[in-house]
Amino acid sequence: QQVADTVSIIGRGRLLAEGPVQDILRSSGVESVRIGLGDPQRATEVLTAAGYRVAPLDQWRLTVTAAEPGLDPVAVNRTLAEQGLYVGELGLVRADLESVFLELTSAEHLGATPERRAP
């Protein structure tokens, strides 16, 4: 990722993705926001009601993803602040080339049986 301009990702002899590294990363749609706050349970309720997917990261932090591409960290923060929930930590988490590779090839791994492979 740090030295390549373009990449080709191949799984079981099939071309799964090809192009500039930044385009491959953007097209993965894997983007989330990591937030830390005092009431993660209430934040989960608020964000879920607003249409976000929320997963606990630890006791005080959550990972938030959007149902559609283009996650806006400002909108996540605004949604929480409007409900009196204030964020102490907010960070945008973007996919790296390794995670995109693993996502694209997950159904193409060695030993995958035809019924387990992606259509």
Tab-separated table of C-alpha atoms in Angstrom:
chain	number	residue	atom	x	y	z
A	1	GLN	CA	0.000	0.000	0.000
A	2	GLN	CA	2.865	2.373	0.750
A	3	VAL	CA	4.885	1.655	-2.393
A	4	ALA	CA	2.393	0.527	-5.054
A	5	ASP	CA	0.508	2.856	-7.380
A	6	THR	CA	-1.819	0.188	-8.757
A	7	VAL	CA	-2.779	-3.310	-7.636
A	8	SER	CA	-4.538	-6.385	-8.956
A	9	ILE	CA	-6.263	-8.731	-6.528
A	10	ILE	CA	-6.756	-12.269	-7.792
A	11	GLY	CA	-8.619	-15.105	-6.091
A	12	ARG	CA	-8.743	-18.650	-7.491
A	13	GLY	CA	-7.626	-17.401	-10.878
A	14	ARG	CA	-10.286	-14.679	-11.078
A	15	LEU	CA	-9.534	-10.963	-11.153
A	16	LEU	CA	-11.421	-9.544	-8.151
A	17	ALA	CA	-10.201	-5.940	-8.264
A	18	GLU	CA	-7.730	-3.874	-10.222
A	19	GLY	CA	-6.725	-0.233	-10.290
A	20	PRO	CA	-5.041	2.540	-8.345
A	21	VAL	CA	-4.621	1.716	-4.662
A	22	GLN	CA	-6.665	4.736	-3.541
A	23	ASP	CA	-9.566	3.726	-5.842
A	24	ILE	CA	-9.528	0.174	-4.490
A	25	LEU	CA	-9.578	1.474	-0.918
A	26	ARG	CA	-12.410	3.937	-1.646
A	27	SER	CA	-14.522	1.331	-3.424
A	28	SER	CA	-14.282	-1.091	-0.509
A	29	GLY	CA	-16.898	0.866	1.411
A	30	VAL	CA	-15.168	-0.172	4.609
A	31	GLU	CA	-15.164	2.980	6.661
A	32	SER	CA	-16.184	3.490	10.239
A	33	VAL	CA	-15.976	5.935	13.087
A	34	ARG	CA	-14.580	4.968	16.467
A	35	ILE	CA	-16.128	6.951	19.300
A	36	GLY	CA	-15.542	7.005	23.017
A	37	LEU	CA	-18.077	8.413	25.447
A	38	GLY	CA	-19.534	7.992	28.919
A	39	ASP	CA	-22.807	6.248	28.009
A	40	PRO	CA	-22.178	3.812	25.164
A	41	GLN	CA	-25.460	1.971	25.732
A	42	ARG	CA	-27.559	5.097	25.196
A	43	ALA	CA	-25.326	6.130	22.279
A	44	THR	CA	-25.966	2.743	20.674
A	45	GLU	CA	-29.719	3.275	20.984
A	46	VAL	CA	-29.553	6.797	19.540
A	47	LEU	CA	-27.279	5.879	16.637
A	48	THR	CA	-29.201	2.709	15.795
A	49	ALA	CA	-32.440	4.711	15.693
A	50	ALA	CA	-30.691	7.158	13.331
A	51	GLY	CA	-29.853	4.306	10.923
A	52	TYR	CA	-26.246	3.600	11.846
A	53	ARG	CA	-24.788	0.172	12.602
A	54	VAL	CA	-23.067	0.119	15.980
A	55	ALA	CA	-20.742	-2.445	17.534
A	56	PRO	CA	-19.062	-2.274	20.943
A	57	LEU	CA	-15.292	-1.965	20.846
A	58	ASP	CA	-14.699	-2.052	24.586
A	59	GLN	CA	-16.363	-0.742	27.755
A	60	TRP	CA	-16.359	2.912	26.642
A	61	ARG	CA	-15.892	2.855	22.865
A	62	LEU	CA	-18.063	1.977	19.891
A	63	THR	CA	-17.483	1.411	16.211
A	64	VAL	CA	-20.093	3.082	14.011
A	65	THR	CA	-20.710	2.363	10.327
A	66	ALA	CA	-23.300	3.727	7.943
A	67	ALA	CA	-25.785	1.673	5.956
A	68	GLU	CA	-24.659	3.531	2.821
A	69	PRO	CA	-21.189	4.682	1.690
A	70	GLY	CA	-19.963	8.111	2.686
A	71	LEU	CA	-19.944	7.994	6.464
A	72	ASP	CA	-19.727	11.532	7.882
A	73	PRO	CA	-18.079	11.686	11.328
A	74	VAL	CA	-19.537	15.173	11.861
A	75	ALA	CA	-23.062	13.806	11.383
A	76	VAL	CA	-22.386	11.020	13.886
A	77	ASN	CA	-21.127	13.553	16.432
A	78	ARG	CA	-24.078	15.883	15.759
A	79	THR	CA	-26.583	13.047	16.192
A	80	LEU	CA	-25.142	12.255	19.602
A	81	ALA	CA	-24.784	15.884	20.727
A	82	GLU	CA	-28.427	16.602	19.853
A	83	GLN	CA	-29.342	13.947	22.414
A	84	GLY	CA	-27.001	15.328	25.083
A	85	LEU	CA	-24.299	12.718	24.464
A	86	TYR	CA	-20.842	14.219	24.120
A	87	VAL	CA	-17.941	12.403	22.537
A	88	GLY	CA	-14.546	12.289	24.225
A	89	GLU	CA	-12.885	10.433	21.366
A	90	LEU	CA	-13.752	10.399	17.676
A	91	GLY	CA	-11.629	8.859	14.956
A	92	LEU	CA	-12.252	7.926	11.347
A	93	VAL	CA	-11.125	4.370	10.616
A	94	ARG	CA	-10.429	3.585	6.969
A	95	ALA	CA	-9.679	0.264	5.380
A	96	ASP	CA	-6.127	-0.588	4.459
A	97	LEU	CA	-5.098	-2.685	1.497
A	98	GLU	CA	-4.707	-5.806	3.621
A	99	SER	CA	-8.261	-5.638	4.989
A	100	VAL	CA	-9.666	-5.004	1.495
A	101	PHE	CA	-7.694	-7.984	0.183
A	102	LEU	CA	-8.990	-10.210	2.979
A	103	GLU	CA	-12.561	-9.035	2.411
A	104	LEU	CA	-12.409	-9.634	-1.342
A	105	THR	CA	-10.765	-13.033	-1.054
A	106	SER	CA	-12.614	-14.361	2.002
A	107	ALA	CA	-14.766	-16.693	-0.100
A	108	GLU	CA	-11.811	-17.613	-2.335
A	109	HIS	CA	-9.532	-19.027	0.373
A	110	LEU	CA	-7.769	-22.328	-0.073
A	111	GLY	CA	-9.985	-25.224	0.857
A	112	ALA	CA	-13.224	-23.366	0.193
A	113	THR	CA	-15.844	-25.755	-1.057
A	114	PRO	CA	-18.099	-24.657	-3.934
A	115	GLU	CA	-21.124	-24.244	-1.636
A	116	ARG	CA	-19.105	-21.944	0.691
A	117	ARG	CA	-17.740	-19.769	-2.088
A	118	ALA	CA	-19.398	-16.491	-2.952
A	119	PRO	CA	-21.639	-16.450	-6.037
